[in-house]
Amino acid sequence: MKKVSGVFFSSLAIMIVLVLFGITMPNTLEQVTGNMQAFITAKFGWYYLLVVVFFVAVCFYLLLSPVGRIKLGKQDEEPEFSRPTWIAMIFSAGVGIGLIFYGTAEPISHYAISSPTGETGTDQAVKDAMRYTFFHWGIHAWAIYGIVGLAVAYFTFRKGELGLISKTLRPLLGNRVDGFLGKAIDVVAVVSTVIGVATTLGFGTAQINSGLSYLFGVPSSFWIQVVIVLVLTVLFLLSASTGLKKGIKILSNTNMALTALLFVCVLIFGPIMFTVNLFTDSLGSYVQTFVNMSLRLAPLNGEGREWINGWTIFYWSWWIAWSPFVGIFIARVSRGRTIREFVVYVLLVPSVIGFIWFSTFGSAAIVAERTGAAAISELPLEASLFGLLEQYPFGLALSILTILIIVTFFVTSADSGTFVLGMMTSNGSLIPSNTVKMIWGVFLSATALVLLYSGGLQALQNTMIIVAFPFSVIIALMTFSLLKAINAEAKELGIGQLKKKEPQKEVRVR
């Protein structure tokens, strides 16, 4: 505790006020967050789309530019983790519970409930459902994480700065990052991280409760969710106490293995040829309409704009709110990688893995819906996966496996979250104390419960959009700062500069 900074106490005070507000006046909290969310999405939807496109463009520039050869650390430094473990840790932290929660729910919702084009239940709706799911979980999401992760890794391991969000802005703000302004930036990052991780934990809790209710008749209520959170809090605090190279590493590899097992079962028992064909077609459609989807705001279509607010703007907010946590965590495990390698394995590899996952689970759900085998669209979002698995051989075993995967993702996300929050509130320490991690672990769980208590999943979405707004400005500044620093270093090292040709000697011919 001696190493904690003023950011720790300021952030903790803000979260205490929010938690108490949610406990004592839950209806008011729901109303306030709802009004703020509506205002932001109505007035600044254009801003969310443009700023995320900017992040994507910068990532591709760094991928293709000669500066991609620069290492995140010393040029002769070797990576700390093997590539498979590195990918597992990135993927577990970056998508976590959301992969399980929305794997079936989003494609079936776009197909049967609310299509981005308004044509539900049609062949076109099938194509649009998968294309927009790719869009929401693909390159744009990982570009947000990648920018934050790159900035933190570059300035921490290359420039010797502390592992804090504020220190990445030194090229723009100078020594002001060491004073009040820097601390304010870090407080915004901490609060955004707490809300972002707590939202995901809330989704996971709701889905575990729904699974237990669907399978065993356990009541779906707030108090059951309290019990679930308390049990999982004990588990992830135990994991957090073991450190980065034990708890998080082991859990990341474990839940990737369990997730792969579930994936293989659904692929084999499902409509495999339809899945492969839909994946291929959707990938082509995604690439073809990439720019159009990136900037689509439907200014003349009220229903279309409402769909964009509820899905695209929500997702961009979710990724932005999660980016301090995921970005700092990815930065921490990426020491020794080159910028180009970082972009490939943070931007492209997880996107492709996600596309394959959503194609498999989404196509299976759509086929079940179209053939009348199961009315999955009539189930709550958090129960849709269990409704699909019920149609499979060993359905009960697969559902139990799913709950186990959600538990491991919950523990991994919370464990990683407490580690990053410990770093952010201990002056960027790469080994935060267990006491600080425990305190933040308790507040992550408490915040998740308060958000569920005050309005369920809708309150989670509202709060996510609100906290993402100020931090998106900070990410934009981080991007300019990163570009300024990298281009200056590239100039010093002579990277990307054309070598001057020596003048040729004149040869006279007699």
XYZ file of C-alpha atoms in Angstrom:
510
model
C 0.000 0.000 0.000
C 2.980 2.328 0.377
C 3.343 2.400 -3.391
C -0.203 3.556 -4.186
C -0.665 6.963 -5.771
C -3.218 9.727 -5.350
C -4.990 8.215 -8.356
C -5.880 5.230 -6.169
C -7.700 7.285 -3.539
C -9.389 9.629 -6.029
C -10.667 6.758 -8.171
C -11.742 4.783 -5.116
C -13.712 7.767 -3.801
C -15.554 8.146 -7.134
C -16.433 4.442 -7.206
C -17.639 4.504 -3.588
C -19.996 7.373 -4.436
C -21.279 5.522 -7.523
C -21.831 2.278 -5.615
C -23.659 4.028 -2.763
C -25.757 5.984 -5.266
C -26.747 2.756 -7.010
C -27.630 1.024 -3.741
C -29.687 3.848 -2.245
C -31.316 5.233 -5.415
C -31.293 2.508 -8.099
C -34.241 3.925 -10.065
C -32.656 7.362 -10.164
C -29.366 5.877 -11.359
C -31.156 4.015 -14.133
C -33.021 7.155 -15.210
C -29.944 9.389 -15.141
C -27.777 6.931 -17.087
C -30.595 6.397 -19.586
C -30.948 10.116 -20.271
C -27.204 10.630 -20.599
C -26.874 7.628 -22.902
C -29.673 8.886 -25.157
C -28.068 12.331 -25.389
C -24.611 10.992 -26.264
C -25.808 8.536 -28.913
C -28.096 11.138 -30.516
C -25.585 13.995 -30.588
C -22.231 12.236 -30.871
C -22.875 9.022 -32.797
C -20.963 10.502 -35.743
C -17.992 11.167 -33.466
C -17.797 7.549 -32.270
C -17.749 6.278 -35.858
C -15.103 8.735 -37.070
C -12.749 8.321 -34.114
C -12.797 4.515 -34.407
C -12.116 4.727 -38.155
C -9.137 6.935 -37.279
C -7.784 4.256 -34.916
C -8.151 1.592 -37.628
C -6.328 3.748 -40.181
C -3.416 4.378 -37.810
C -3.070 0.666 -37.042
C -2.842 -0.187 -40.736
C -0.311 2.594 -41.226
C 1.874 1.116 -38.469
C 1.439 -2.359 -39.962
C 2.602 -1.327 -43.441
C 5.099 1.379 -42.517
C 8.846 0.730 -42.081
C 8.462 1.848 -38.429
C 6.861 -1.556 -37.836
C 10.394 -2.930 -37.357
C 10.790 -1.005 -34.098
C 10.579 -3.226 -31.031
C 8.508 -2.631 -27.928
C 11.627 -2.728 -25.800
C 15.297 -2.920 -26.663
C 15.999 -4.082 -30.218
C 17.734 -7.233 -28.953
C 15.076 -8.021 -26.326
C 13.268 -11.364 -26.519
C 9.502 -11.779 -25.807
C 8.566 -12.765 -22.268
C 5.879 -15.277 -23.282
C 5.632 -17.892 -26.033
C 3.444 -16.954 -28.993
C 0.590 -19.434 -28.199
C 0.437 -18.244 -24.571
C 0.662 -14.621 -25.712
C -2.270 -15.067 -28.116
C -4.296 -16.905 -25.455
C -3.756 -14.090 -22.945
C -4.621 -11.403 -25.520
C -7.775 -13.191 -26.647
C -8.988 -14.049 -23.126
C -8.535 -10.475 -21.968
C -9.882 -8.882 -25.146
C -13.163 -10.729 -25.670
C -13.708 -12.728 -22.507
C -17.296 -13.414 -21.579
C -18.636 -11.417 -24.543
C -17.668 -14.192 -26.950
C -19.894 -16.678 -25.127
C -22.682 -14.191 -24.383
C -23.065 -12.868 -27.943
C -21.794 -15.847 -29.980
C -25.346 -17.033 -30.604
C -27.322 -14.043 -29.388
C -26.111 -11.392 -31.827
C -26.439 -13.271 -35.152
C -29.897 -14.617 -34.235
C -31.009 -11.162 -33.101
C -29.893 -9.542 -36.376
C -31.604 -12.318 -38.338
C -34.926 -12.720 -36.536
C -35.517 -9.751 -34.203
C -33.980 -6.569 -35.554
C -32.066 -6.628 -38.819
C -29.631 -3.818 -39.729
C -31.519 -3.499 -43.030
C -34.980 -4.032 -41.508
C -35.647 -7.303 -43.400
C -35.848 -9.929 -40.666
C -36.223 -13.607 -41.478
C -35.033 -13.310 -45.092
C -32.013 -14.694 -46.918
C -30.584 -11.189 -46.967
C -31.055 -11.002 -43.203
C -28.869 -14.097 -42.825
C -26.047 -12.426 -44.748
C -26.459 -9.093 -42.961
C -26.566 -10.794 -39.562
C -23.155 -12.379 -40.019
C -21.597 -9.413 -41.822
C -22.480 -6.973 -39.059
C -21.443 -9.412 -36.354
C -18.021 -9.589 -38.038
C -18.032 -5.793 -38.154
C -18.761 -5.398 -34.445
C -16.234 -7.987 -33.253
C -13.510 -7.575 -35.848
C -10.796 -5.133 -36.799
C -12.456 -2.022 -35.357
C -12.664 -3.475 -31.856
C -9.098 -4.718 -31.862
C -7.808 -1.456 -33.350
C -9.065 0.362 -30.255
C -7.278 -2.119 -27.998
C -4.223 -2.063 -30.242
C -3.748 1.704 -30.156
C -3.894 1.839 -26.349
C -1.690 -1.244 -25.989
C 0.884 0.024 -28.472
C 1.109 3.442 -26.842
C 1.562 2.024 -23.341
C 4.050 -0.664 -24.459
C 6.082 1.758 -26.570
C 6.440 4.454 -23.944
C 6.942 1.976 -21.078
C 9.375 -0.498 -22.602
C 10.984 1.652 -25.300
C 11.108 5.050 -23.605
C 11.320 3.973 -19.962
C 8.132 5.711 -18.820
C 5.900 4.420 -16.032
C 3.121 2.088 -17.222
C 0.399 4.741 -17.008
C -2.021 6.178 -19.562
C -0.953 9.732 -18.726
C 2.730 9.086 -19.491
C 1.923 8.210 -23.103
C 0.942 11.852 -23.641
C 4.342 13.343 -22.757
C 5.196 14.264 -26.393
C 2.028 16.404 -26.456
C 1.697 17.683 -22.868
C 5.305 17.682 -21.671
C 5.904 17.627 -17.925
C 2.248 18.389 -17.223
C 1.663 14.616 -17.334
C 3.558 14.455 -14.022
C 1.185 16.874 -12.299
C -2.531 17.335 -11.703
C -3.474 16.964 -15.378
C -1.719 13.599 -15.606
C -3.425 12.345 -12.457
C -6.828 13.458 -13.765
C -6.216 11.516 -16.988
C -5.295 8.399 -15.006
C -8.399 8.753 -12.820
C -10.597 8.839 -15.937
C -8.802 5.719 -17.195
C -9.276 3.891 -13.879
C -12.990 4.723 -13.607
C -13.490 3.718 -17.248
C -11.715 0.419 -16.571
C -13.777 -0.359 -13.471
C -17.059 0.332 -15.272
C -15.959 -1.522 -18.423
C -14.819 -4.673 -16.632
C -17.778 -4.553 -14.226
C -20.174 -4.407 -17.173
C -18.667 -7.538 -18.665
C -18.791 -9.293 -15.305
C -22.451 -8.303 -15.118
C -23.104 -9.931 -18.495
C -21.304 -13.064 -17.349
C -23.255 -13.212 -14.099
C -26.569 -12.830 -15.916
C -25.643 -15.601 -18.357
C -24.527 -18.010 -15.620
C -27.796 -17.355 -13.797
C -29.752 -17.855 -17.012
C -27.935 -21.109 -17.743
C -28.617 -22.490 -14.285
C -32.240 -21.422 -14.620
C -32.624 -22.949 -18.090
C -30.968 -26.222 -17.135
C -31.882 -26.789 -13.514
C -34.759 -24.433 -12.747
C -32.704 -22.171 -10.478
C -34.600 -18.866 -10.058
C -33.334 -16.022 -12.214
C -33.138 -13.206 -9.698
C -30.822 -10.537 -8.356
C -30.123 -12.448 -5.139
C -29.032 -15.538 -7.032
C -26.715 -13.265 -8.983
C -25.319 -11.945 -5.689
C -24.401 -15.500 -4.685
C -22.818 -16.163 -8.088
C -20.717 -12.986 -7.879
C -19.590 -13.730 -4.321
C -18.419 -17.225 -5.262
C -16.609 -16.021 -8.375
C -15.056 -13.096 -6.477
C -13.400 -15.533 -4.081
C -12.087 -17.532 -7.052
C -10.604 -14.613 -8.956
C -9.087 -13.063 -5.840
C -7.322 -16.350 -5.165
C -6.072 -16.332 -8.748
C -5.023 -12.669 -8.519
C -2.861 -13.423 -5.484
C -0.717 -15.862 -7.500
C 0.652 -13.304 -9.963
C 0.783 -12.865 -13.728
C 2.886 -15.895 -14.644
C 0.771 -18.353 -12.675
C -2.918 -17.520 -12.247
C -3.666 -15.518 -15.393
C -1.339 -17.577 -17.594
C -2.793 -20.922 -16.461
C -6.397 -19.712 -16.610
C -5.938 -18.161 -20.073
C -4.590 -21.405 -21.493
C -7.318 -23.395 -19.700
C -10.273 -21.374 -20.945
C -8.876 -21.320 -24.478
C -8.699 -25.133 -24.380
C -12.243 -25.435 -22.990
C -13.538 -22.908 -25.517
C -11.871 -24.844 -28.346
C -13.573 -28.032 -27.128
C -17.011 -26.375 -27.154
C -16.318 -24.899 -30.595
C -15.341 -28.275 -32.088
C -18.465 -29.950 -30.682
C -20.806 -27.290 -32.107
C -18.984 -27.334 -35.456
C -19.094 -31.136 -35.794
C -22.701 -31.599 -34.661
C -23.928 -28.489 -36.475
C -24.554 -27.629 -40.146
C -20.862 -27.725 -41.013
C -21.116 -27.096 -44.775
C -23.547 -24.215 -44.292
C -21.184 -22.808 -41.665
C -18.146 -22.978 -43.945
C -20.031 -21.463 -46.886
C -21.557 -18.683 -44.767
C -18.164 -17.874 -43.227
C -16.552 -17.541 -46.668
C -19.379 -15.446 -48.090
C -19.566 -13.224 -44.992
C -15.815 -12.648 -44.989
C -15.985 -11.424 -48.583
C -18.990 -9.221 -47.827
C -17.251 -7.821 -44.741
C -14.185 -6.825 -46.744
C -16.273 -5.439 -49.608
C -18.481 -3.204 -47.416
C -15.847 -2.385 -44.781
C -15.834 1.371 -45.381
C -19.600 1.622 -45.797
C -20.315 -0.121 -42.494
C -17.617 1.900 -40.744
C -19.353 5.198 -41.534
C -23.018 4.120 -41.698
C -25.219 6.388 -39.559
C -28.618 6.243 -41.370
C -29.445 9.987 -41.100
C -32.738 9.592 -43.032
C -33.911 6.381 -41.393
C -35.048 6.639 -37.770
C -35.376 2.884 -37.301
C -31.967 2.274 -38.839
C -30.384 4.935 -36.624
C -31.961 3.361 -33.547
C -30.435 0.019 -34.532
C -26.996 1.639 -34.970
C -27.271 3.300 -31.553
C -28.271 0.043 -29.879
C -25.587 -2.082 -31.515
C -22.704 -0.289 -33.240
C -22.436 2.724 -30.906
C -22.846 0.429 -27.893
C -20.067 -1.838 -29.109
C -17.675 1.012 -29.889
C -18.369 2.346 -26.393
C -17.775 -1.085 -24.883
C -14.409 -1.466 -26.607
C -13.365 2.072 -25.670
C -14.362 1.598 -22.031
C -12.493 -1.708 -21.935
C -9.426 -0.350 -23.739
C -7.476 0.963 -20.717
C -7.735 -2.473 -19.110
C -7.161 -4.580 -22.232
C -4.616 -2.166 -23.700
C -2.455 -2.014 -20.579
C -2.714 -5.778 -20.078
C -1.761 -6.497 -23.702
C 1.105 -4.022 -23.387
C 2.326 -5.775 -20.235
C 2.536 -9.185 -21.959
C 3.906 -7.885 -25.303
C 7.362 -6.748 -24.294
C 9.950 -7.725 -26.899
C 7.517 -7.841 -29.849
C 7.930 -5.585 -32.878
C 5.253 -3.048 -33.708
C 4.371 -4.961 -36.888
C 4.124 -8.272 -35.021
C 1.997 -6.592 -32.355
C -0.470 -5.223 -34.913
C -0.764 -8.567 -36.756
C -1.391 -10.618 -33.620
C -3.569 -8.059 -31.833
C -5.566 -6.800 -34.819
C -5.830 -9.569 -37.409
C -5.435 -12.932 -35.635
C -8.105 -12.371 -32.934
C -10.469 -10.965 -35.574
C -10.219 -14.109 -37.703
C -10.673 -16.339 -34.650
C -13.775 -14.355 -33.746
C -15.154 -14.611 -37.289
C -14.821 -18.392 -37.206
C -16.477 -18.555 -33.789
C -19.476 -16.394 -34.724
C -19.917 -18.186 -38.041
C -20.105 -21.530 -36.256
C -22.487 -20.573 -33.459
C -24.444 -18.004 -35.456
C -25.088 -20.259 -38.439
C -26.141 -23.114 -36.143
C -28.654 -20.854 -34.390
C -29.995 -19.446 -37.669
C -30.473 -22.935 -39.167
C -32.266 -24.088 -36.005
C -34.542 -21.040 -36.240
C -35.232 -21.374 -39.968
C -36.025 -25.089 -39.784
C -38.255 -24.685 -36.746
C -36.047 -26.907 -34.572
C -35.851 -24.237 -31.876
C -37.305 -20.764 -31.349
C -34.019 -19.325 -30.142
C -34.991 -15.743 -30.958
C -37.785 -15.943 -28.370
C -35.323 -16.618 -25.552
C -33.556 -13.867 -23.574
C -30.158 -12.963 -25.033
C -28.330 -14.589 -22.137
C -30.207 -17.892 -22.657
C -29.895 -18.196 -26.448
C -26.727 -20.314 -26.395
C -28.280 -22.799 -23.976
C -31.350 -22.996 -26.225
C -29.078 -23.928 -29.130
C -27.067 -26.519 -27.200
C -30.274 -28.233 -26.096
C -30.719 -29.409 -29.714
C -27.337 -31.184 -29.753
C -26.244 -34.633 -28.631
C -24.891 -34.385 -25.080
C -26.661 -31.021 -24.835
C -26.663 -30.995 -21.038
C -22.934 -31.753 -20.905
C -22.217 -28.989 -23.435
C -24.315 -26.511 -21.432
C -22.438 -27.384 -18.248
C -19.170 -26.956 -20.174
C -20.423 -23.542 -21.312
C -21.100 -22.455 -17.739
C -17.611 -23.612 -16.797
C -16.139 -21.578 -19.662
C -18.064 -18.490 -18.543
C -16.718 -18.993 -15.027
C -13.119 -19.221 -16.285
C -13.599 -16.154 -18.502
C -15.140 -14.305 -15.541
C -12.189 -15.188 -13.331
C -9.646 -14.359 -16.065
C -11.244 -10.989 -16.884
C -11.573 -10.001 -13.243
C -8.060 -11.264 -12.440
C -6.568 -9.322 -15.368
C -8.679 -6.313 -14.428
C -7.434 -6.212 -10.845
C -3.853 -6.569 -12.101
C -4.213 -3.620 -14.480
C -6.048 -1.473 -11.928
C -3.245 -2.252 -9.486
C -0.703 -1.038 -12.057
C -2.678 2.117 -12.833
C -3.042 3.111 -9.173
C 0.480 2.138 -8.034
C 2.456 4.552 -10.211
C 2.604 2.067 -13.080
C 4.227 -0.712 -11.050
C 4.594 -3.872 -13.158
C 4.092 -5.956 -10.002
C 1.231 -4.322 -8.022
C 0.688 -5.453 -4.442
C -1.915 -8.098 -3.612
C -3.651 -5.698 -1.220
C -4.340 -3.156 -3.970
C -5.512 -5.912 -6.322
C -7.864 -7.299 -3.654
C -9.427 -3.882 -3.044
C -10.089 -3.363 -6.740
C -11.396 -6.911 -7.057
C -14.035 -6.212 -4.424
C -15.049 -2.979 -6.141
C -15.310 -4.662 -9.543
C -17.783 -7.159 -8.117
C -19.669 -4.508 -6.158
C -20.014 -2.289 -9.221
C -21.272 -5.193 -11.345
C -23.942 -5.979 -8.734
C -24.997 -2.338 -8.406
C -25.452 -2.012 -12.166
C -27.483 -5.240 -12.273
C -29.551 -4.087 -9.286
C -30.301 -0.654 -10.738
C -31.520 -1.772 -14.155
C -30.110 -5.054 -15.369
C -28.466 -5.330 -18.769
C -29.848 -2.008 -20.004
C -28.180 -0.153 -17.129
C -24.924 -1.905 -18.018
C -25.162 -0.700 -21.629
C -26.102 2.863 -20.656
C -23.216 3.228 -18.230
C -20.767 1.800 -20.755
C -21.607 4.425 -23.386
C -21.309 7.250 -20.860
C -17.877 6.363 -19.443
C -16.461 5.652 -22.911
C -17.083 9.194 -24.144
C -14.375 11.085 -22.201
C -11.846 8.288 -22.568
C -12.245 8.236 -26.352
C -10.757 11.753 -26.394
C -7.794 10.511 -24.360
C -7.217 7.619 -26.806
C -7.239 10.071 -29.717
C -4.577 12.155 -27.954
C -2.582 8.978 -27.225
C -2.669 8.163 -30.935
C -1.262 11.554 -31.975
C 1.362 11.301 -29.240
C 2.399 7.794 -30.357
C 2.701 8.848 -34.004
C 4.756 11.887 -33.059
C 7.183 9.861 -30.933
C 7.532 6.921 -33.353
C 8.088 9.135 -36.399
C 10.694 11.159 -34.492
C 12.556 7.984 -33.500
C 12.303 6.593 -37.026
C 13.914 9.779 -38.304
C 16.726 9.462 -35.759
C 17.322 5.824 -36.714
C 17.033 6.513 -40.434
C 14.118 4.091 -40.790
C 12.155 4.536 -43.992
C 14.461 7.184 -45.409
C 15.824 6.784 -48.903
C 19.567 6.429 -49.051
C 21.290 9.086 -51.114
C 22.898 7.746 -54.235
C 26.541 8.540 -54.705
C 27.181 10.576 -57.868
C 28.419 8.412 -60.688
C 31.814 9.202 -62.112
C 31.704 10.523 -65.618
C 33.159 8.072 -68.108
C 34.542 9.525 -71.302
C 34.513 7.447 -74.391
C 37.091 8.159 -77.054
